[in-house]
XYZ file of C-alpha atoms in Angstrom:
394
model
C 151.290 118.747 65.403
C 152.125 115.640 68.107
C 148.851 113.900 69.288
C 148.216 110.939 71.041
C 146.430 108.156 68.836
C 144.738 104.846 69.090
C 145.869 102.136 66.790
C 144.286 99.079 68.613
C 144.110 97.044 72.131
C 146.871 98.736 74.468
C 148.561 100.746 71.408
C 148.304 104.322 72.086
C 151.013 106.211 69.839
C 152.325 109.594 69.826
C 152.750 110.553 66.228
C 152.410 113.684 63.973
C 148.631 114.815 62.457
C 147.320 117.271 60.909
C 146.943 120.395 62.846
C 143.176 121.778 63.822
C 141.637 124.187 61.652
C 138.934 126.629 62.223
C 135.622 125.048 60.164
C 132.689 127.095 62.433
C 132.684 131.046 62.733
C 132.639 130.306 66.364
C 135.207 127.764 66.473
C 138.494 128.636 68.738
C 142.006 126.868 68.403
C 143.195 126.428 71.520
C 147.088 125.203 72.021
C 147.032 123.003 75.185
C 149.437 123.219 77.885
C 148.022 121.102 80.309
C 145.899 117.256 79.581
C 145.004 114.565 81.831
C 144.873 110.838 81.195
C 141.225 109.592 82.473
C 139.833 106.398 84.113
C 137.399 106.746 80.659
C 140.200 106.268 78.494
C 141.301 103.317 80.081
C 137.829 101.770 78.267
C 139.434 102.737 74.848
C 142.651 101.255 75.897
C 141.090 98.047 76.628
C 137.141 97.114 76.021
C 136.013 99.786 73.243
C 137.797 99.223 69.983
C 134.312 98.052 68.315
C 133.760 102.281 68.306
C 137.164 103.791 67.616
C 139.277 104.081 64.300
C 142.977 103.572 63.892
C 144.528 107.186 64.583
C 141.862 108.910 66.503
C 143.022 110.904 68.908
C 142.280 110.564 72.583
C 141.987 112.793 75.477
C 138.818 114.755 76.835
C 140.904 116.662 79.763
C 142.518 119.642 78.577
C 143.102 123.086 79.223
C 145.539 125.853 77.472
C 145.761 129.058 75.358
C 143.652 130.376 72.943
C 145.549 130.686 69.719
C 142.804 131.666 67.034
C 138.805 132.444 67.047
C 136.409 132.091 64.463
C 135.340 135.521 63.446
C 131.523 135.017 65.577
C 133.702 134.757 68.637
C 133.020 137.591 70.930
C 133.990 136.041 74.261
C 137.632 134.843 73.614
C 140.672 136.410 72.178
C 143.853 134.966 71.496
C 146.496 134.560 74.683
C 143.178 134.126 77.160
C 143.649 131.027 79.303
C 140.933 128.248 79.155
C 139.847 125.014 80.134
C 137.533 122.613 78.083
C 134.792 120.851 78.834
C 134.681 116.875 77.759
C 131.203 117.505 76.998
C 130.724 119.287 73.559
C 127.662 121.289 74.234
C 126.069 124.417 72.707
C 125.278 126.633 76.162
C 122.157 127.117 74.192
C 119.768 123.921 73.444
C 116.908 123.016 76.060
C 118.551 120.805 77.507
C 121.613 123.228 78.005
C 119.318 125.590 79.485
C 118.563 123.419 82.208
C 121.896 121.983 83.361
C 121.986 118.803 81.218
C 124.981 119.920 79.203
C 125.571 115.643 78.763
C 122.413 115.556 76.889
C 122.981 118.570 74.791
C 120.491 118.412 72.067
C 122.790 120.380 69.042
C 125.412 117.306 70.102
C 123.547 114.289 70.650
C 124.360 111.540 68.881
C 121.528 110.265 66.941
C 123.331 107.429 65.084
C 123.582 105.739 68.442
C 120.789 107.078 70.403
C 123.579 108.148 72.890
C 123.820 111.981 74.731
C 126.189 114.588 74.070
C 128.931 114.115 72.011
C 132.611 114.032 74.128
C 136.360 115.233 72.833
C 138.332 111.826 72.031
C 135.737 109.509 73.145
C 134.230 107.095 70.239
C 132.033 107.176 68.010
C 129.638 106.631 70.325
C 130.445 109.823 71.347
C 130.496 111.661 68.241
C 134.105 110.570 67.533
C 135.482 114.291 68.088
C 139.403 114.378 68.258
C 140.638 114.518 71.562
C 142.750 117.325 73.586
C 145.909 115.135 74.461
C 147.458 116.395 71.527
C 149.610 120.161 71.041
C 146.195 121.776 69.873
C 142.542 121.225 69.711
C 139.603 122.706 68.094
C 137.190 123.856 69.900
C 133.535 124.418 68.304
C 130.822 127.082 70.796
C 133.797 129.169 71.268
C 131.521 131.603 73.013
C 129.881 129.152 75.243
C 131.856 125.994 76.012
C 135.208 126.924 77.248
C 135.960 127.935 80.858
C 137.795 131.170 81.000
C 140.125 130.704 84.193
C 142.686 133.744 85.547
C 145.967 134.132 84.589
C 148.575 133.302 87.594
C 148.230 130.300 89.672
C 149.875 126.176 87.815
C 147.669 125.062 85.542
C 147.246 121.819 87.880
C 145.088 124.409 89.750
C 142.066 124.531 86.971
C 142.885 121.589 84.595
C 140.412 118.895 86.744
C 137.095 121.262 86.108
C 137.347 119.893 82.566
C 135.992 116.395 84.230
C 137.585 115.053 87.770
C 136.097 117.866 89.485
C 132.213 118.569 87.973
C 132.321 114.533 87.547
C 133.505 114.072 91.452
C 130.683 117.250 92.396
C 127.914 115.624 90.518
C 128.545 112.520 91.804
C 128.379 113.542 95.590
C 125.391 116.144 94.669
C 123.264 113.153 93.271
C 124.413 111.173 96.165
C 122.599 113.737 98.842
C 124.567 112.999 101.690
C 122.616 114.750 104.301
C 125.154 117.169 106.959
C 126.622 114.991 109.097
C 125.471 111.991 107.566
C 128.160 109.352 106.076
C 128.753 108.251 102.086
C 130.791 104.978 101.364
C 133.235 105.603 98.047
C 133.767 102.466 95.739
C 137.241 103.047 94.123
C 139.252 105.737 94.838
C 140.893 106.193 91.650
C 140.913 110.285 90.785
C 136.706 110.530 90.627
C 136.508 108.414 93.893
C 139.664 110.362 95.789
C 137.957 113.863 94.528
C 134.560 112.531 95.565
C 135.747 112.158 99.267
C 137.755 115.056 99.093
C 134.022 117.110 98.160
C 132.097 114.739 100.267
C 133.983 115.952 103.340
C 134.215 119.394 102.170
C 130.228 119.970 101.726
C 129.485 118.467 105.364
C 129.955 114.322 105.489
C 130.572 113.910 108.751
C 131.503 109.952 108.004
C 133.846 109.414 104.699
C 134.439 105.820 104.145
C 136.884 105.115 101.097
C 137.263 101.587 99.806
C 139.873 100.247 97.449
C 142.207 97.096 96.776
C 145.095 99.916 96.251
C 146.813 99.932 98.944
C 148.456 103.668 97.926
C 144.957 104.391 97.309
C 143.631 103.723 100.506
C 147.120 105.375 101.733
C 146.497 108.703 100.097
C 142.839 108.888 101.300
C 143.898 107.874 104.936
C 146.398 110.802 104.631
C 143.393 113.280 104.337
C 141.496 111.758 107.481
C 138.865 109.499 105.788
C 138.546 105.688 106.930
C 139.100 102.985 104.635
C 138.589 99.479 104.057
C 140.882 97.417 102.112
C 138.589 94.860 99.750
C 140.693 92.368 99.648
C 141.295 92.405 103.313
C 137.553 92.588 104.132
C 136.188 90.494 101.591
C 132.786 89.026 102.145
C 133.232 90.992 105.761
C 133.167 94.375 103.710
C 129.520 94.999 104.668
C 129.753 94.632 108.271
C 132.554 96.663 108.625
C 130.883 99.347 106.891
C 128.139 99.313 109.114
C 129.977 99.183 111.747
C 131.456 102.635 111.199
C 127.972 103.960 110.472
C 125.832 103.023 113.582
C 124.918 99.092 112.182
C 122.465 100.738 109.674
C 124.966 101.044 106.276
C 125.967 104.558 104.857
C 123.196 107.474 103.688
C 124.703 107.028 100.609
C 127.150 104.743 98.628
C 129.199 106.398 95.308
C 130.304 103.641 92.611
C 133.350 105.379 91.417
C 134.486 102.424 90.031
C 131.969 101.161 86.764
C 132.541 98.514 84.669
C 136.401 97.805 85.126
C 135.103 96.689 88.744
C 136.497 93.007 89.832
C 134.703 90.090 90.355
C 132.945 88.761 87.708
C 134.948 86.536 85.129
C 132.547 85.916 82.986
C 132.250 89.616 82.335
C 135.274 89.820 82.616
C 136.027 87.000 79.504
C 133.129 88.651 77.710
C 135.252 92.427 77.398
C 138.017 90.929 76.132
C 136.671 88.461 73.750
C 134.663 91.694 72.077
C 138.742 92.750 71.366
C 138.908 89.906 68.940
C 135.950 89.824 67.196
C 135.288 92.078 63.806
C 134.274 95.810 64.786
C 130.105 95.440 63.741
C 129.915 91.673 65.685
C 131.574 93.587 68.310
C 129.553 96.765 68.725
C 126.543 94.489 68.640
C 127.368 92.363 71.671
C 128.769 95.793 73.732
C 125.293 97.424 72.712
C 122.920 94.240 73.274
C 125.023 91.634 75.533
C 125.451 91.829 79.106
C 129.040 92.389 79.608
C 129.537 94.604 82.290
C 131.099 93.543 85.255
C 128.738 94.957 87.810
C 130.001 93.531 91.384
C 130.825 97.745 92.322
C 127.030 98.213 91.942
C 125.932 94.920 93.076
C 128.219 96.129 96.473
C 126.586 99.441 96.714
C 123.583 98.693 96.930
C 124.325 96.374 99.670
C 126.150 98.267 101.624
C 123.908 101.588 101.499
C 120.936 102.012 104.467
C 117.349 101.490 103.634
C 115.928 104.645 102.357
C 119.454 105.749 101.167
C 121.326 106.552 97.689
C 123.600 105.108 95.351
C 125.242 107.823 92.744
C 126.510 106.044 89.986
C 129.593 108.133 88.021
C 131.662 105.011 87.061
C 131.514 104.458 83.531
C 129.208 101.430 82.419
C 129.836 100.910 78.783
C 127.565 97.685 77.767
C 123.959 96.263 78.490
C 123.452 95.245 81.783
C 123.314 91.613 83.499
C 119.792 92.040 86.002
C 119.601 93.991 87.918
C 118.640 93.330 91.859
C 115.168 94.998 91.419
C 113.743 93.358 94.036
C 116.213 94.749 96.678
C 116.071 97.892 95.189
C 112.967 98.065 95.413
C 112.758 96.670 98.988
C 115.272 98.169 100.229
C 113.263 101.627 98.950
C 116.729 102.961 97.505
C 117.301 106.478 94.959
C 119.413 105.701 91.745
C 120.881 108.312 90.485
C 124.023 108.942 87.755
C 124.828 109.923 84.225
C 127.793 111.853 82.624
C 128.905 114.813 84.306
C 126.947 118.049 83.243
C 130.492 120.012 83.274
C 128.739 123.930 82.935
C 126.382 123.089 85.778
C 128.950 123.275 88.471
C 131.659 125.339 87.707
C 129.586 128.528 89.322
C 130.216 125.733 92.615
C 133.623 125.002 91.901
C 135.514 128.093 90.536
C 135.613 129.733 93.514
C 136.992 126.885 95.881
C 140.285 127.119 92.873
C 140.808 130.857 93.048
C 140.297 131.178 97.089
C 142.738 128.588 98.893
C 143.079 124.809 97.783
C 140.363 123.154 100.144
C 140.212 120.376 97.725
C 143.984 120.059 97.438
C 144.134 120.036 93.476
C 147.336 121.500 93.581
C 148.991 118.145 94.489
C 146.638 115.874 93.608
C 148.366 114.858 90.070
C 150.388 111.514 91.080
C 152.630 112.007 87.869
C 153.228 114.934 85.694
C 154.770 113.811 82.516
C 155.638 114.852 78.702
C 152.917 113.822 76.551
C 155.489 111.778 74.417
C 155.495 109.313 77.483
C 151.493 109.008 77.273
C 152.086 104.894 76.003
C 154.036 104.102 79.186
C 151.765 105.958 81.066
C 148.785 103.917 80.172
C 150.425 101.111 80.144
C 151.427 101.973 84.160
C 147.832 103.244 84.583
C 145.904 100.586 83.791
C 148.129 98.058 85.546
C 147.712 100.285 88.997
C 151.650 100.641 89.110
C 154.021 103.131 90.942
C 151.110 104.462 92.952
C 149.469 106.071 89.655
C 145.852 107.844 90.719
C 146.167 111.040 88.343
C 148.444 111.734 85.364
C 148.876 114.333 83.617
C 150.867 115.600 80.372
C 152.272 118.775 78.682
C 152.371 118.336 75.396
């Protein structure tokens, strides 16, 4: 089969590997029709090559067919439709029982005292090929997929396999009380979809910040205010609290994690750990502080006393300090962690089958073949051509 695989800094190739073969009685093969290209791979594209071997494939947003089942596979048969979860979790384990499919205890892995393991994402992560390829295997064939009706695009369902739980979680661990008001850092695809939800469950104030300007364009479009960061600059806090009553926002949402601007020291410390020899490398991501944190350093100015910051940008090193002391004065809730995908699709499911009130069905910026995936992160990552969600048919 075609796959797309990582060979190094900015080398993503699309090549021929082996195909996916059953190996668990309750593994499914699933041929994929529809994948997305993530914020979270842009890490592997650029920061994360200390954790990732030459040919690995990427990809943790897919959805498609089911092609074969294991023969312990009672809920799935071949030709049902299906979308996958980028979490690999059993359905069964404690912590699966209680919502925390990210910390799944049959996946967890050990090695690196990380949580569940992912599809495409590291070793870190388990180092479990990825779904933007022609097929993937799928292991708790009777748990982990989503089965999704036949009918409407595929662009309908494909974002529950991340963009949509990750967007959910992220505004449910924010709390934004009715009526109250939530400040979005970044409005790439988690920080669009977390408006888009924010607004939908009751917000009555939506503030969307970027240095995009089709960013902020395509979130104006939908009614939300926005502030330009570059245009704002050190004026950014005052003009949020201007627009909610002096005080700052209930809550603020760090969409954005650790490819945030503004520090160039982090900034010089990410792409030195490019050059150096994979163990020195892992070390420093693991131990060193080399995270640029100026998203979350912003959030919790901006946000009220008393109020939340939801964290579901991706922070892939040890941290510089923290501001514990205006944390802690300012009496704030922390809350974030990898989207628990199963949680929320009892939430979502419906608002996909009943009307579009989240309007997935254009919310993909580019729909392209798979084979174009290297341009496409190349175009992604550079913020060109007004790129906020792509995604590829294999």
């Amino acid at each position: 089969m075609k796959a797309l695989t990582w060979h190094g800094r900015r080398d993503v190739r699309f090549e021929s590997v082996p195909d996916p073969e059953l190996r668990d009685p309750d593994d499914v093969i699933v041929k994929i029709t529809t994948t997305g290209l993530c914020g979270s791979d842009l890490h592997l594209y650029e920061v994360l090559g200390a954790f990732i071997d030459p040919g690995d494939i990427l990809g943790h947003e897919p959805m498609g067919i089911v092609q074969e089942v294991g023969p312990e596979v009672g809920s799935l048969k071949p030709g049902d439709r299906v979308v996958i979860p980028f979490n690999v979790s059993c359905g069964t384990c404690f912590m699966c029982e209680r919502g925390l499919q990210s910390q799944c205890e049959t996946t967890q892995v050990r090695e690196h005292g990380t949580g569940a393991s992912l599809f495409g994402y590291t070793k870190l992560y388990g180092q479990v090929p990825g779904g933007q390829a022609e097929y993937l295997r799928v292991p708790f064939g009777n748990q982990l997929p989503i089965r999704v009706p036949d009918g409407p695009s595929d662009e309908r369902f494909v974002y529950l396999s991340d963009v949509l739980p990750t967007a959910w979680q992220a505004v449910e661990y924010a709390a934004v009380p009715q009526g109250g008001s939530v400040a979005v850092l970044g409005l790439g695809p988690i920080g669009d979809m977390s408006c888009r939800i924010a607004a939908h469950r009751g917000a009555g104030t939506v503030i969307g910040i970027d240095l995009v300007p089709e960013r902020l364009e395509r979130a104006r479009r939908r009614g939300y205010h926005t502030l330009d960061l570059l245009e704002q600059g050190e004026g950014l806090t005052d003009a949020v609290r201007e627009l909610t009553g002096g005080r700052g926002p209930d809550a603020v949402i760090d969409a954005v994690g650790m490819e945030a601007h503004g520090s160039r020291v982090a900034a010089a410390a990410q792409k030195m750990t490019t050059f150096l020899p994979d163990a020195v490398a892992a070390a420093l991501m693991k131990r060193a502080g080399v995270d640029r944190l100026s998203a979350l350093y912003t959030a919790i100015d901006l946000v009220r006393r008393g109020g939340t910051v939801s964290v579901s940008g991706v922070y892939g090193g040890a941290a510089d300090p923290l501001p514990l002391l205006t944390i802690f004065d300012k009496q704030l809730t922390l809350r974030m962690g990898q989207a628990n995908v199963w949680r929320w699709v009892g939430d979502i499911l419906p608002l996909l089958t009943d009307g579009d009130p989240l309007g997935v069905d254009d919310f993909a910026t580019h729909r392209l073949p798979l084979q174009e995936a290297p341009a496409a992160y190349e175009m992604f990552q550079e913020k060109r051509d007004g790129a906020v969600k792509v995604v590829f048919t294999p």
